[in-house]
Amino acid sequence: MRFRGKSIRRKIVGLLLVPLVSLTSVWALATVVTGSDAKRLLDIAPLIEKVGIPAEHLAQTMQHERRQTMIYLADPRESDSLARLHTKASVTDRAASRLRNAMAVDAVGDKIRADSAANTRMTDVMSGLDGLDDIRRKAEQGTIDRKDAFAAYNELVDPCYDLLLALHAYALDELEIDQEGRAYIGNLRAREALAREDALFASALAAGSMTKDDVRTFSDRVADRKMLYSVNLPLLPVDERERYEKFWAGSDTADLRATEERVISAGTGAADTVNPERWQATASGVLEDLDRLGVESIGRYQERVEPFAARVVVLAAAVAVLGFLVVLVSVVVSFRIGRGLVRDLTRLRRDAHEVSGVRLPAVMRRLAAGEQVDVETEAPRLHYGQDEMGQVGQALNTLQRAAVEAAVKQSDMRRGVSDVFVNLARRSQVLLHRQLSLLDTMERRTDDTDELADLFRLDHLTTRMRRHAEGLVILSGAAPSRQWRKPIQLMDVVRAAVAEVEDYERIEVRRLPRLAVSGPAVADLTHLVAELLENATVFSPPHTAVQVLGERVANGFTLEIHDRGLGMMPEALLDANLRLAETPEFELSDTDRLGLFVVSRLAQRQAGVRVSLQPSPYGGTTAVVFLPASLLTEKPTAALEGGPGEEEEQDRLDGPAGKLAALAQVPVPLAGGSSSQLGMPALDGPVELEAPIGALDGEEPEGLPFRARRRSVRQEGREGGRSTGTPLPAPEQHQQARDDSAGALEATRSEPLSPPRRRAPVLVSDHGRPVGNASRYFPVAGSGERADDPDEGAAEIRSGEPSENLTALPRRVRQASLAPQLKAEQEPRPEGNHRTADQEPEPERDAEEVRSRMASLQRGWQRGRADNGDETGTAGTAPGTTLEGDGR
């Protein structure tokens, strides 16, 4: 096969010719296998020293303790038997502690735990040691017999030899060396069989007799020892095998072998034919000789293992070095072949990463920000080679340019759509502003109550349309057209937001502190609060109220909007809060959450403003708006709608007349009376719930509720003017227009005031307690608390005295323009109710108070006529009027 050029085929074939990955895998496998063998051989020496020798020593000490325990159980009356048992037990405890300490070392313990067989055997040894104290206690108390004690100690010794066998298998895998090692461990087990034989026969000698079970067990141990030697000795080298055979055929073991044969042949009476001291000397000597012979054999075995271990280590090193050289050559060849491929792929990767991670996101961000993007600058044409890699790079560059061009076209389209929306919204706003101005002029010009009510309703609808048009501007990314330069009172901002809501009658606004919002933030904050109020009224039952309250916090001010709807699911509430906090990009397909997006965008425009939703204590949803201190000031300098300034308005509200006027603007439902029995008009519109104002006047005791102060003032007035202070003017009803006949006038006065509310708002004037019957605090028409003399009113007009406030509205004197015929037709009042000549005249009323009362009375008349018309259907009442108030 001929290879020409830098084609993909040549590079693939070159990589196949040099199987670097396969060769590296084979080298790594060989290195790991030989290295693991060498590592185990290097680890066996410390393991034998730290674990093997202590385990064998522990087995021997438990053999001695077993023998002494058997003797004690055979004859517990011997004086020093228990003391010797305690001595043997202490020796065993020291051997066990040595083994535990060795396992506590991390290096040794980790190596043991790494091998499953060794770890299992070590666990068995430790478990047996944990139960050793129980065996000793039973032996001392005599609750265990010799047979059970013998079996229990055997179960403690066997795991020690199993552990030695596992350590041997951990180190060596070579067949001949492995068989020799297992043979030495088998010789140790043969020595254990002799130790069991010694313990069993020594206890029988101490008891003075042997049972049939003892004889059977004794003969079984002798057979086990012979069987173990016959199996393991052939596996040893010749010289080692001859040493063991010579030892057992010599004179050192002749006495032991003769005694064993005599015991087996004598049966149960063998205990009487053997001297205990002689048996102990014989058995102990043979055990010590076997121990010495085993140590010497194992030493020579280790000398034979060392060359084998060295050979394994050398082989592992050779495999590692030679394999590394082969791999190195393969790497060089593969590098020369793949260098060009890597260079081309690296360039493609760099270009692709730059396009996907840098250029294209930057272009998208700039397009989202409204910047102009040049396609040639952001996606230049790149030149690649003519091979396959070059073609891939050219295709990638073409794809990049197509993506940028598509993004630019989409941005231009979205910008055009936004411009169209903004243009339409601006035009609508201009028309709506002109319409509001025209409606305001018509409202000031007309005197017809029905037409005025309809104009107020149109005015309110136009205000709502202006807010929706402004929302469209915000969705398009533009700034609202309404702007203020000077701070506006926070209460006025909330009132303006309430006026932009359809069901504004259901909104109850608590009195807010005297704070002002900076001018640039007024429009956004008004729209934001209006959107939240709209949601609260739409998603709550129509018979419930929406409460707005606020308070100062550490870093600013919070407004809370409570509704009594069904609330939101936890998932929906979390999603809404995420939208409010993150302000995602507006999607045209997401038309169900326009209000949330508008609120989020408005909060983002004002740095520090945060909006969150949470479950309401009333069962609905609470919207919390946080206003940072940077947007608030203490003293407002302008009013939102051109009304009186904050200082003047607050001074008026703080006075006695202002307090009565504030109460006169709140509709209080009567228990069973008509409008003629109530000395104040009913107000149709949003309600301001004031804080306790009983202590605002310094003349009254601190903390006195406002309704109590009203009663005290009225009581002082009824006592004949003995009060030194100036009496407060009572709220009064003013005639808004004169009817054509006296009958119509009387019919109008007799109509009940029935506000068209689903539920009347509650006035809070005394620490959250609602105002009860209004007749307790205000004079009832015809009650005789004050008499209005038309002559006195006329005299005041003729006197021409200048007003105290020249800039205020002109004062209106009751019945000054009343026809003499109507004056003559009035019924005489009781003598007790006429004003005496020596009483001081009442002070002049404030013009703003009079205006407020007149407006309230006018709206009360309109509602009364509408309700009376709906209930009776008579033609004498005025036609139905709007229930939404002025809407401003």
Coordinates of C-alpha atoms in Angstrom, one line a residue, residues 505-861:
E505 CA -62.4 49.4 46.6
R506 CA -61.2 46.1 48.1
I507 CA -57.7 47.5 49.0
E508 CA -57.1 48.6 52.5
V509 CA -53.9 50.7 53.0
R510 CA -52.4 51.1 56.4
R511 CA -51.0 54.5 57.2
L512 CA -47.3 54.6 56.2
P513 CA -44.5 56.6 57.8
R514 CA -43.6 60.0 56.6
L515 CA -41.1 58.8 54.0
A516 CA -40.5 59.9 50.4
V517 CA -39.3 58.0 47.4
S518 CA -36.6 59.5 45.2
G519 CA -38.0 61.0 42.0
P520 CA -36.4 58.6 39.4
A521 CA -37.8 55.6 41.3
V522 CA -41.4 56.9 41.6
A523 CA -42.8 55.7 38.3
D524 CA -41.2 52.3 38.5
L525 CA -42.3 51.7 42.1
T526 CA -45.8 52.9 41.4
H527 CA -46.1 50.4 38.5
L528 CA -44.5 47.6 40.5
V529 CA -46.9 48.0 43.4
A530 CA -49.9 48.3 41.0
E531 CA -49.0 45.0 39.3
L532 CA -48.7 43.3 42.7
L533 CA -52.1 44.8 43.8
E534 CA -53.7 43.7 40.5
N535 CA -52.5 40.1 41.1
A536 CA -53.7 40.2 44.7
T537 CA -57.2 41.3 43.7
V538 CA -57.5 39.1 40.7
F539 CA -56.4 35.9 42.4
S540 CA -58.5 36.4 45.6
P541 CA -62.3 36.1 46.1
P542 CA -64.2 39.2 45.3
H543 CA -65.7 39.5 48.9
T544 CA -62.3 39.6 50.5
A545 CA -60.0 42.6 51.1
V546 CA -56.4 43.1 50.2
Q547 CA -54.3 44.7 52.9
V548 CA -51.2 46.9 52.3
L549 CA -49.0 47.7 55.2
G550 CA -45.3 48.7 55.7
E551 CA -42.7 49.2 58.2
R552 CA -39.1 50.4 58.6
V553 CA -36.4 47.8 58.6
A554 CA -32.7 47.9 59.3
N555 CA -31.6 48.7 55.7
G556 CA -34.7 50.4 54.3
F557 CA -38.5 49.9 54.2
T558 CA -40.7 46.9 53.4
L559 CA -44.2 46.9 51.9
E560 CA -46.4 43.9 52.4
I561 CA -49.4 43.1 50.3
H562 CA -51.7 40.4 51.8
D563 CA -54.5 38.7 49.9
R564 CA -56.9 36.0 51.0
G565 CA -57.0 33.8 47.9
L566 CA -56.2 30.2 47.5
G567 CA -52.4 30.7 47.5
M568 CA -49.8 29.0 45.3
M569 CA -48.4 25.5 45.2
P570 CA -44.8 25.3 46.6
E571 CA -43.4 24.6 43.2
A572 CA -45.2 27.5 41.6
L573 CA -44.1 29.8 44.5
L574 CA -40.5 28.8 44.1
D575 CA -40.7 29.3 40.3
A576 CA -42.2 32.7 40.8
N577 CA -39.6 33.8 43.3
L578 CA -36.8 32.6 40.9
R579 CA -38.3 34.7 38.1
L580 CA -38.5 37.7 40.4
A581 CA -34.9 37.3 41.6
E582 CA -33.1 36.4 38.3
T583 CA -35.0 38.5 35.7
P584 CA -34.8 36.0 32.9
E585 CA -34.9 37.0 29.2
F586 CA -38.4 37.7 28.1
E587 CA -39.9 35.0 25.9
L588 CA -42.8 35.8 23.6
S589 CA -44.3 32.3 24.2
D590 CA -44.5 32.9 28.0
T591 CA -47.6 35.0 28.0
D592 CA -49.0 33.7 31.4
R593 CA -46.3 35.4 33.5
L594 CA -46.2 38.9 32.0
G595 CA -46.9 40.5 35.4
L596 CA -44.0 38.7 37.1
F597 CA -41.7 39.7 34.3
V598 CA -42.8 43.4 34.5
V599 CA -42.3 43.4 38.3
S600 CA -38.9 41.7 37.9
R601 CA -37.8 44.1 35.3
L602 CA -38.9 47.1 37.3
A603 CA -37.1 45.8 40.4
Q604 CA -33.9 45.3 38.4
R605 CA -34.1 48.9 37.1
Q606 CA -34.0 50.2 40.7
A607 CA -30.8 48.8 42.4
G608 CA -31.6 47.2 45.7
V609 CA -35.3 46.7 45.3
R610 CA -36.3 43.1 46.0
V611 CA -39.7 41.4 45.6
S612 CA -40.5 38.0 47.0
L613 CA -43.7 36.0 47.4
Q614 CA -44.5 33.8 50.4
P615 CA -47.5 32.1 51.9
S616 CA -49.9 34.6 53.6
P617 CA -51.2 34.0 57.2
Y618 CA -54.7 34.6 55.8
G619 CA -54.4 31.6 53.4
G620 CA -53.4 33.5 50.3
T621 CA -50.1 35.0 49.2
T622 CA -48.1 37.8 50.6
A623 CA -45.9 40.0 48.3
V624 CA -43.0 41.6 50.1
V625 CA -41.3 44.6 48.5
F626 CA -38.0 45.7 50.0
L627 CA -37.0 49.4 49.3
P628 CA -33.4 50.2 50.1
A629 CA -32.5 53.2 52.1
S630 CA -30.8 54.8 49.1
L631 CA -34.3 55.3 47.4
L632 CA -35.9 56.9 50.5
T633 CA -35.7 60.3 52.1
E634 CA -37.3 61.7 55.2
K635 CA -38.9 64.8 53.8
P636 CA -40.8 64.8 50.5
T637 CA -40.6 67.9 48.4
A638 CA -43.4 67.3 45.9
A639 CA -46.8 65.7 45.7
L640 CA -47.7 63.0 43.1
E641 CA -50.8 64.7 41.7
G642 CA -50.2 68.3 42.5
G643 CA -52.1 68.4 45.8
P644 CA -51.0 70.0 49.0
G645 CA -47.5 69.4 50.3
E646 CA -46.6 66.7 52.8
E647 CA -46.0 69.2 55.6
E648 CA -49.2 71.0 55.1
E649 CA -51.2 67.8 54.7
Q650 CA -49.7 66.3 57.8
D651 CA -50.3 69.4 59.9
R652 CA -53.9 69.4 58.8
L653 CA -54.3 65.7 59.6
D654 CA -52.7 66.1 63.0
G655 CA -55.2 68.7 64.0
P656 CA -58.6 67.9 65.6
A657 CA -60.5 68.8 62.4
G658 CA -58.2 66.6 60.4
K659 CA -58.8 63.6 62.7
L660 CA -62.6 64.0 62.3
A661 CA -62.2 64.5 58.6
A662 CA -60.2 61.3 58.3
L663 CA -62.9 59.4 60.2
A664 CA -65.6 61.0 58.2
Q665 CA -64.1 59.5 55.0
V666 CA -64.4 55.9 56.2
P667 CA -67.8 54.2 55.7
V668 CA -69.1 52.7 58.9
P669 CA -72.0 50.3 58.5
L670 CA -75.0 51.1 60.7
A671 CA -76.9 48.5 62.7
G672 CA -80.3 49.7 61.5
G673 CA -80.4 53.3 60.7
S674 CA -80.6 55.4 57.6
S675 CA -78.1 57.9 56.2
S676 CA -79.9 60.8 57.9
Q677 CA -79.0 59.3 61.3
L678 CA -75.3 59.4 60.6
G679 CA -73.4 62.6 60.9
M680 CA -70.8 61.6 58.3
P681 CA -70.8 60.5 54.7
A682 CA -69.8 57.1 53.4
L683 CA -66.7 56.9 51.2
D684 CA -66.5 54.6 48.2
G685 CA -62.9 53.8 47.4
P686 CA -59.6 52.6 48.9
V687 CA -59.5 52.8 52.7
E688 CA -56.6 54.1 54.7
L689 CA -56.4 52.4 58.0
E690 CA -54.7 54.7 60.4
A691 CA -52.6 53.9 63.4
P692 CA -53.8 54.8 66.9
I693 CA -54.2 58.5 67.0
G694 CA -55.6 59.0 70.4
A695 CA -52.4 60.4 71.8
L696 CA -51.7 62.8 68.9
D697 CA -53.2 65.8 70.8
G698 CA -51.1 66.9 73.7
E699 CA -54.2 68.0 75.7
E700 CA -55.4 64.5 76.3
P701 CA -53.7 61.9 78.6
E702 CA -51.1 59.8 76.9
G703 CA -52.4 56.6 75.2
L704 CA -56.1 57.7 75.3
P705 CA -58.0 56.0 72.4
F706 CA -59.3 58.3 69.8
R707 CA -62.9 57.2 70.2
A708 CA -62.8 58.0 73.9
R709 CA -61.5 61.5 73.1
R710 CA -64.4 62.1 70.8
R711 CA -66.8 61.1 73.5
S712 CA -65.2 63.5 76.0
V713 CA -65.4 66.3 73.5
R714 CA -69.0 65.7 72.8
Q715 CA -69.8 65.4 76.5
E716 CA -68.1 68.8 77.1
G717 CA -70.2 70.3 74.3
R718 CA -73.4 68.9 75.9
E719 CA -72.5 70.4 79.2
G720 CA -73.2 73.9 77.9
G721 CA -69.9 75.0 76.6
R722 CA -68.1 74.9 80.0
S723 CA -65.0 73.5 78.4
T724 CA -62.2 76.0 78.2
G725 CA -60.9 74.7 74.9
T726 CA -62.4 75.4 71.5
P727 CA -65.0 72.8 70.7
L728 CA -64.4 70.6 67.7
P729 CA -66.8 71.0 64.8
A730 CA -68.8 67.9 64.2
P731 CA -68.9 66.3 60.8
E732 CA -71.9 67.5 58.9
Q733 CA -73.7 66.8 55.7
H734 CA -73.7 69.4 53.0
Q735 CA -76.3 69.8 50.3
Q736 CA -74.7 69.1 47.0
A737 CA -77.5 70.5 44.7
R738 CA -81.0 71.8 45.3
D739 CA -83.8 69.8 43.8
D740 CA -86.8 71.3 42.0
S741 CA -89.2 70.8 44.9
A742 CA -89.2 70.5 48.6
G743 CA -90.7 67.0 48.3
A744 CA -87.7 65.8 46.3
L745 CA -85.4 67.3 48.9
E746 CA -87.1 65.4 51.7
A747 CA -87.1 62.2 49.6
T748 CA -83.4 62.6 49.0
R749 CA -82.6 63.1 52.6
S750 CA -84.7 60.1 53.6
E751 CA -82.8 57.7 51.4
P752 CA -80.5 55.3 53.2
L753 CA -76.7 55.3 52.5
S754 CA -75.9 51.8 51.5
P755 CA -72.4 51.6 50.1
P756 CA -72.2 49.1 47.3
R757 CA -69.3 47.1 48.9
R758 CA -69.1 43.4 49.2
R759 CA -67.8 43.9 52.7
A760 CA -67.4 47.3 54.4
P761 CA -63.8 48.1 55.4
V762 CA -63.0 48.3 59.0
L763 CA -61.6 51.5 60.5
V764 CA -58.7 50.9 62.9
S765 CA -58.4 53.8 65.3
D766 CA -57.5 52.2 68.6
H767 CA -54.8 49.5 68.5
G768 CA -56.5 47.4 65.9
R769 CA -60.1 47.5 67.5
P770 CA -62.7 48.4 64.9
V771 CA -64.9 51.4 65.3
G772 CA -68.4 50.4 66.4
N773 CA -71.6 52.4 65.9
A774 CA -70.7 55.8 64.5
S775 CA -73.5 57.5 66.5
R776 CA -71.4 57.0 69.6
Y777 CA -68.7 59.5 68.4
F778 CA -70.5 61.8 66.0
P779 CA -73.7 63.9 66.4
V780 CA -76.8 62.5 64.8
A781 CA -78.9 64.8 62.7
G782 CA -81.7 66.2 64.8
S783 CA -80.2 65.1 68.1
G784 CA -80.0 68.7 69.3
E785 CA -76.3 68.7 70.0
R786 CA -75.8 71.8 67.9
A787 CA -78.3 74.0 66.2
D788 CA -77.4 75.9 63.0
D789 CA -79.1 79.3 63.0
P790 CA -79.5 80.7 59.5
D791 CA -79.5 84.2 60.9
E792 CA -76.2 83.7 62.5
G793 CA -74.8 82.4 59.2
A794 CA -76.1 85.3 57.4
A795 CA -74.7 87.6 60.0
E796 CA -71.3 86.0 59.4
I797 CA -71.5 86.7 55.7
R798 CA -72.5 90.3 56.2
S799 CA -69.8 90.9 58.7
G800 CA -67.2 90.5 56.0
E801 CA -64.4 89.5 58.4
P802 CA -61.3 88.4 56.6
S803 CA -60.5 84.7 56.7
E804 CA -57.5 83.4 58.8
N805 CA -56.1 81.5 55.7
L806 CA -56.3 83.8 52.7
T807 CA -54.8 81.2 50.4
A808 CA -57.4 78.5 51.3
L809 CA -60.7 78.0 49.7
P810 CA -63.6 80.4 50.6
R811 CA -65.6 79.4 53.7
R812 CA -69.1 78.2 53.1
V813 CA -71.8 79.2 55.7
R814 CA -74.6 76.8 56.1
Q815 CA -78.1 78.0 54.9
A816 CA -76.7 81.4 53.9
S817 CA -78.3 81.1 50.5
L818 CA -81.4 79.3 51.7
A819 CA -84.7 80.8 50.5
P820 CA -86.8 82.5 53.2
Q821 CA -89.7 80.2 52.5
L822 CA -87.6 77.2 53.3
K823 CA -86.4 78.9 56.5
A824 CA -89.9 79.6 57.6
E825 CA -91.0 76.0 57.0
Q826 CA -88.4 74.5 59.4
E827 CA -89.9 73.1 62.5
P828 CA -88.9 74.9 65.8
R829 CA -86.3 73.0 67.8
P830 CA -86.8 72.2 71.4
E831 CA -85.8 74.9 73.8
G832 CA -83.1 72.8 75.3
N833 CA -81.4 72.4 72.0
H834 CA -81.2 76.1 71.0
R835 CA -77.8 77.8 71.3
T836 CA -77.8 80.4 74.1
A837 CA -76.7 83.9 73.4
D838 CA -73.8 83.8 75.8
Q839 CA -72.2 80.7 74.1
E840 CA -69.1 81.3 72.1
P841 CA -69.5 80.8 68.3
E842 CA -67.9 77.7 66.8
P843 CA -64.6 78.3 65.1
E844 CA -64.5 78.4 61.3
R845 CA -64.0 75.1 59.6
D846 CA -60.9 74.4 57.5
A847 CA -61.6 74.6 53.8
E848 CA -59.9 71.3 53.0
E849 CA -62.2 69.6 55.7
V850 CA -65.3 71.1 54.1
R851 CA -64.2 70.0 50.6
S852 CA -63.6 66.5 51.9
R853 CA -66.9 66.3 53.6
M854 CA -68.8 67.7 50.6
A855 CA -67.2 65.1 48.3
S856 CA -68.0 62.3 50.6
L857 CA -71.6 63.5 51.0
Q858 CA -71.9 63.7 47.2
R859 CA -70.7 60.2 46.7
G860 CA -73.0 59.0 49.5
W861 CA -76.0 60.5 47.8

